[in-house]
PDB file of C-alpha atoms in Angstrom:
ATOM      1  CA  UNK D   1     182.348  78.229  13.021  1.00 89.00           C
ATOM      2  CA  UNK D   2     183.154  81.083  15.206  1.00 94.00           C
ATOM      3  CA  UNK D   3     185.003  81.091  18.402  1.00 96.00           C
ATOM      4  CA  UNK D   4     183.679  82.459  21.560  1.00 96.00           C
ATOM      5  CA  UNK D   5     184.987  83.429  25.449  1.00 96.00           C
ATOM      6  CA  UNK D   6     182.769  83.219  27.751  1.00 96.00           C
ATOM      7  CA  UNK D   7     184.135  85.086  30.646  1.00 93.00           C
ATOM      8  CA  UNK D   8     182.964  84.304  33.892  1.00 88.00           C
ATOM      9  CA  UNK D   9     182.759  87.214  36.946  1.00 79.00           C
ATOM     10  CA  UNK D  10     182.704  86.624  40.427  1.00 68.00           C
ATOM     11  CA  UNK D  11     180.127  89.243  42.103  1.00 57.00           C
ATOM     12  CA  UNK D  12     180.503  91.088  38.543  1.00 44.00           C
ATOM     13  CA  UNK D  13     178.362  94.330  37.836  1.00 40.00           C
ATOM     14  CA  UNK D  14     175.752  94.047  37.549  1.00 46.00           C
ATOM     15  CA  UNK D  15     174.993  91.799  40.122  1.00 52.00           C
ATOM     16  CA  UNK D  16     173.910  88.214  40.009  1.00 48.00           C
ATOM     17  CA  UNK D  17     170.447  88.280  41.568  1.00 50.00           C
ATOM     18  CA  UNK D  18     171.384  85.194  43.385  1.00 62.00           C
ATOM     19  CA  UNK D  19     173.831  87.178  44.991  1.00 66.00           C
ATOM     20  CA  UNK D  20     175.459  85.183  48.123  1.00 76.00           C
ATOM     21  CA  UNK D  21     179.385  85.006  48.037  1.00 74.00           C
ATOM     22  CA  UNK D  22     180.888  81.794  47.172  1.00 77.00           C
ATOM     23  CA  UNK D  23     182.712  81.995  50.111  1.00 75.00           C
ATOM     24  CA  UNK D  24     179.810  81.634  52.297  1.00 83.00           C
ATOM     25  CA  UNK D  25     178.532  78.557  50.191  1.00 86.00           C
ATOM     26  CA  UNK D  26     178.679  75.330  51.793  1.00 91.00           C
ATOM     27  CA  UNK D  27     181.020  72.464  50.532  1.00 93.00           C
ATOM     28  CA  UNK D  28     177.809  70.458  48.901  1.00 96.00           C
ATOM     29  CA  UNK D  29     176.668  73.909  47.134  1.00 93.00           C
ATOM     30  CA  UNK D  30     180.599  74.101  46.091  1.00 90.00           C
ATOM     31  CA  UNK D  31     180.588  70.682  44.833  1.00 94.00           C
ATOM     32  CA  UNK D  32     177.197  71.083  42.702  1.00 95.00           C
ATOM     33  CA  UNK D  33     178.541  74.370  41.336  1.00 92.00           C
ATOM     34  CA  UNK D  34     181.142  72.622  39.550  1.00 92.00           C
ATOM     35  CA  UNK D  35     179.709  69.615  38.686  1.00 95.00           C
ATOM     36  CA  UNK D  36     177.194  71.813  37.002  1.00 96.00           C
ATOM     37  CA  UNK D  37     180.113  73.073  35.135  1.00 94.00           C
ATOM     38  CA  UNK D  38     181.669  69.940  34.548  1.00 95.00           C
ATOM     39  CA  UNK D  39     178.360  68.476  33.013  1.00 97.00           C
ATOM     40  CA  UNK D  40     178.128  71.537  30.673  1.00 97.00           C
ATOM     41  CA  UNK D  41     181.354  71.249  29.115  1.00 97.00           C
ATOM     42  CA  UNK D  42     180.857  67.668  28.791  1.00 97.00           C
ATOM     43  CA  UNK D  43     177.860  68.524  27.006  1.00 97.00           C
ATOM     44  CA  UNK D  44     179.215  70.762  24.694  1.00 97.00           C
ATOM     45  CA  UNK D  45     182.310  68.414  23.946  1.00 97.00           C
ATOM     46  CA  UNK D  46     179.631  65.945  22.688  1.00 98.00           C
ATOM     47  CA  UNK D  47     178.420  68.355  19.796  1.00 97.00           C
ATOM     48  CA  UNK D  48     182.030  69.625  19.098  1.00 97.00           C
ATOM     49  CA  UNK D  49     181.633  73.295  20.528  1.00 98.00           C
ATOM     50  CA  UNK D  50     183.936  73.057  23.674  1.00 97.00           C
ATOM     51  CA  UNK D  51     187.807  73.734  22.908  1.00 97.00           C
ATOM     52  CA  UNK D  52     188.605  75.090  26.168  1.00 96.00           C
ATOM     53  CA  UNK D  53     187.541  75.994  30.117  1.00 95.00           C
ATOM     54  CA  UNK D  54     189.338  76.696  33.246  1.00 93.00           C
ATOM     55  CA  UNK D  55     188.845  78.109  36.810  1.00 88.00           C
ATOM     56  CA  UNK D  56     190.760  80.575  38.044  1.00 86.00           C
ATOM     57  CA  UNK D  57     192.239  81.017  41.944  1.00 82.00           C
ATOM     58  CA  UNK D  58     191.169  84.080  43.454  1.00 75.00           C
ATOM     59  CA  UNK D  59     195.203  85.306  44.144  1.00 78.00           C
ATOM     60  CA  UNK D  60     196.439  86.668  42.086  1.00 79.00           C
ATOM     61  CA  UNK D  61     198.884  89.736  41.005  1.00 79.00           C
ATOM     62  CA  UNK D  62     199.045  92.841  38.653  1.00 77.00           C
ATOM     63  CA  UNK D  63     201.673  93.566  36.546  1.00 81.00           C
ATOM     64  CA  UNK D  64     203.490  95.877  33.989  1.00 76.00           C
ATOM     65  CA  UNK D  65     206.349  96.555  32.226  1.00 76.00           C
ATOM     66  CA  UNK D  66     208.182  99.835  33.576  1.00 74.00           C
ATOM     67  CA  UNK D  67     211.027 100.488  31.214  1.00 76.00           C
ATOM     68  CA  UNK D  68     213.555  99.261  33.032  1.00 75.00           C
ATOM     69  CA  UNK D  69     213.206  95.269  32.713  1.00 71.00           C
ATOM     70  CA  UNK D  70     212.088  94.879  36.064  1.00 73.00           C
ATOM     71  CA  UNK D  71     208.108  94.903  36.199  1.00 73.00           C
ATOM     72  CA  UNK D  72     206.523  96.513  38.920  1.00 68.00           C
ATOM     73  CA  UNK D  73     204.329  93.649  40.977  1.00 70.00           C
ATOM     74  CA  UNK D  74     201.649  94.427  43.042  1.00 68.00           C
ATOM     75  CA  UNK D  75     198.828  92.692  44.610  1.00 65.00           C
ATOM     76  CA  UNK D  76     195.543  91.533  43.565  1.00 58.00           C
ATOM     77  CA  UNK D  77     192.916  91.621  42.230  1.00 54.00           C
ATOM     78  CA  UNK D  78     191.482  90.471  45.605  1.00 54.00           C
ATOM     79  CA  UNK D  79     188.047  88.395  46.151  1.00 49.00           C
ATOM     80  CA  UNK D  80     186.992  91.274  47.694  1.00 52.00           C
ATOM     81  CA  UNK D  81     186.824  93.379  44.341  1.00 53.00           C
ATOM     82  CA  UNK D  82     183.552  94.034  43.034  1.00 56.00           C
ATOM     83  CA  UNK D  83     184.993  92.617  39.711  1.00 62.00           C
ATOM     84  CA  UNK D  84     186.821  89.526  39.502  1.00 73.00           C
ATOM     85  CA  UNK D  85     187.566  86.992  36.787  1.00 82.00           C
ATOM     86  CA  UNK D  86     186.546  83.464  38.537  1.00 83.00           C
ATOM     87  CA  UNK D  87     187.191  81.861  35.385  1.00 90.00           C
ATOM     88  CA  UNK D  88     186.703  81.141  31.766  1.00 93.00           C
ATOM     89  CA  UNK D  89     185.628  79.117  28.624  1.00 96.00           C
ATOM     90  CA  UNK D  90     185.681  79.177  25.103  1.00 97.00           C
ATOM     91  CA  UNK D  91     183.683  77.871  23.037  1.00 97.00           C
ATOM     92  CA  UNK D  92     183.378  77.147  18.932  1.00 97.00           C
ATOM     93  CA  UNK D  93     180.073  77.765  17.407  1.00 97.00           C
ATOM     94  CA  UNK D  94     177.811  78.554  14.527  1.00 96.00           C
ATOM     95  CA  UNK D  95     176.481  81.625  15.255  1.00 95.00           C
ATOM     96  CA  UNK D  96     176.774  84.602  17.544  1.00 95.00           C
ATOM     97  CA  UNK D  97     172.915  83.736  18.928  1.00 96.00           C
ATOM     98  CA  UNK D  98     174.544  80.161  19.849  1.00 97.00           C
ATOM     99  CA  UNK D  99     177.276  81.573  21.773  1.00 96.00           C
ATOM    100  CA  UNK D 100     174.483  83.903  23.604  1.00 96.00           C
ATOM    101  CA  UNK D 101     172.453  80.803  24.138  1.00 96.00           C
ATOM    102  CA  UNK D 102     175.012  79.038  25.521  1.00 97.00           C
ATOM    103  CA  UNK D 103     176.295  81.890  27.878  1.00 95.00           C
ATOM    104  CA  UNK D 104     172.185  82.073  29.560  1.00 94.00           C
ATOM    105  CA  UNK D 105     172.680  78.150  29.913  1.00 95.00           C
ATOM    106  CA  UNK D 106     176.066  78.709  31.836  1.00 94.00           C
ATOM    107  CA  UNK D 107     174.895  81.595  33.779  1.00 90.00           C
ATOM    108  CA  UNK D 108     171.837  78.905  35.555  1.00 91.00           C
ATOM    109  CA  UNK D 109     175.323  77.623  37.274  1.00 91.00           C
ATOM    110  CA  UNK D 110     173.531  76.378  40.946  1.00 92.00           C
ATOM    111  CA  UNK D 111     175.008  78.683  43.917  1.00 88.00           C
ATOM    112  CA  UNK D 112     173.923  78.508  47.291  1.00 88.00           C
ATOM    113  CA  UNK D 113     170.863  77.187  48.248  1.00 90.00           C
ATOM    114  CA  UNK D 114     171.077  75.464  44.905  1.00 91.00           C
ATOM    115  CA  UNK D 115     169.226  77.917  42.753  1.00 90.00           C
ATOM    116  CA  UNK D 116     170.637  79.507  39.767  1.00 90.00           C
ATOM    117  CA  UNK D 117     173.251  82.017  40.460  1.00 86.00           C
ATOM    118  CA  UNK D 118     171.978  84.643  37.501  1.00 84.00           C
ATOM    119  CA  UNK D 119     175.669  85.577  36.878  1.00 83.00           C
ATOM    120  CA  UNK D 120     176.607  87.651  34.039  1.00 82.00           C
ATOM    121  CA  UNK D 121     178.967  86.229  31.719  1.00 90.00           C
ATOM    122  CA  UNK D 122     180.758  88.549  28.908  1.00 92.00           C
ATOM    123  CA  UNK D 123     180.791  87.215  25.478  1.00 95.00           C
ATOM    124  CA  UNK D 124     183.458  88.115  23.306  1.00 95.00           C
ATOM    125  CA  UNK D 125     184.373  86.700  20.200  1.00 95.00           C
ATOM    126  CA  UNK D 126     188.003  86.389  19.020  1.00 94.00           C
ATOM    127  CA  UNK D 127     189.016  89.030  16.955  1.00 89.00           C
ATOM    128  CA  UNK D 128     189.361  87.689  13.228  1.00 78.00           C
ATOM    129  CA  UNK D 129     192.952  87.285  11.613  1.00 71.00           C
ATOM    130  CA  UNK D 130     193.494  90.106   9.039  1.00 69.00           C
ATOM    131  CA  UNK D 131     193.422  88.664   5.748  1.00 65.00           C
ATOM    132  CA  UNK D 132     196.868  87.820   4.034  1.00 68.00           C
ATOM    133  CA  UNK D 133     198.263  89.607   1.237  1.00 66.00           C
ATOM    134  CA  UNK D 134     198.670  86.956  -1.604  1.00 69.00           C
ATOM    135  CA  UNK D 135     200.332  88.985  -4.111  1.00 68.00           C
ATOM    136  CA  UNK D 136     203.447  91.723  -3.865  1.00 63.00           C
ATOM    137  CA  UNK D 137     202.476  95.053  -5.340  1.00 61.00           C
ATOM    138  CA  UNK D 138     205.865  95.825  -7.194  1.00 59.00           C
TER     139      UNK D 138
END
């Protein structure tokens, strides 16, 4: 088993082809959205491939450290970005291809009008732990 984010964009590059702002959605499209969601984690907790998921609010705020122990804090990212993280889930799987499956299943997520959003999701798997050393060289 191999774990997997899926990383979900809001109005990501490139575009969704369903490509109506979820702000302009209606509170039933809204509702369907995530229940879509809901229903595929649900799904994927049945099988044992879900560990984790969450939303994300569109406020948000950049920051850095800047030597001095007081990080700079600025605003953003806003909704208006071309590029926003709406949210995320990760996933535990068999296979690369099952992760990829599962990301085209996520990215049918119903948007307005109820037809499939098209979003693209980034796939990423976590990077591996670098082996241990078992034995001291002296």
């Amino acid at each position: 088993m191999a774990k997997y984010l899926l990383l979900k964009h809001y109005r990501g590059a490139p575009e969704p082809v369903n490509n109506v702002p979820m702000d302009q959605w209606t509170p039933q499209e809204i509702s369907a959205h995530i229940q879509y969601m809901n229903d595929f984690a649900a799904g994927l907790e049945k099988t044992g491939e879900f560990v984790d998921g969450q939303a994300l609010a569109p406020e948000g705020q950049w920051v850095r450290y800047d030597g001095e122990g007081r990080p700079p804090v600025t605003d953003g990212p806003f909704a208006e970005t071309k590029d926003l993280i709406a949210g995320w889930m990760i996933i535990d799987v068999d296979s690369h291809e099952r992760a990829v499956e599962l990301a085209g299943e996520l990215s049918a997520a119903p948007g307005a009008g109820g037809k499939p959003i098209h979003e693209w999701l980034e796939v990423r798997p976590f990077l591996a732990a670098p082996p241990t050393v078992t034995e001291c060289p002296h």
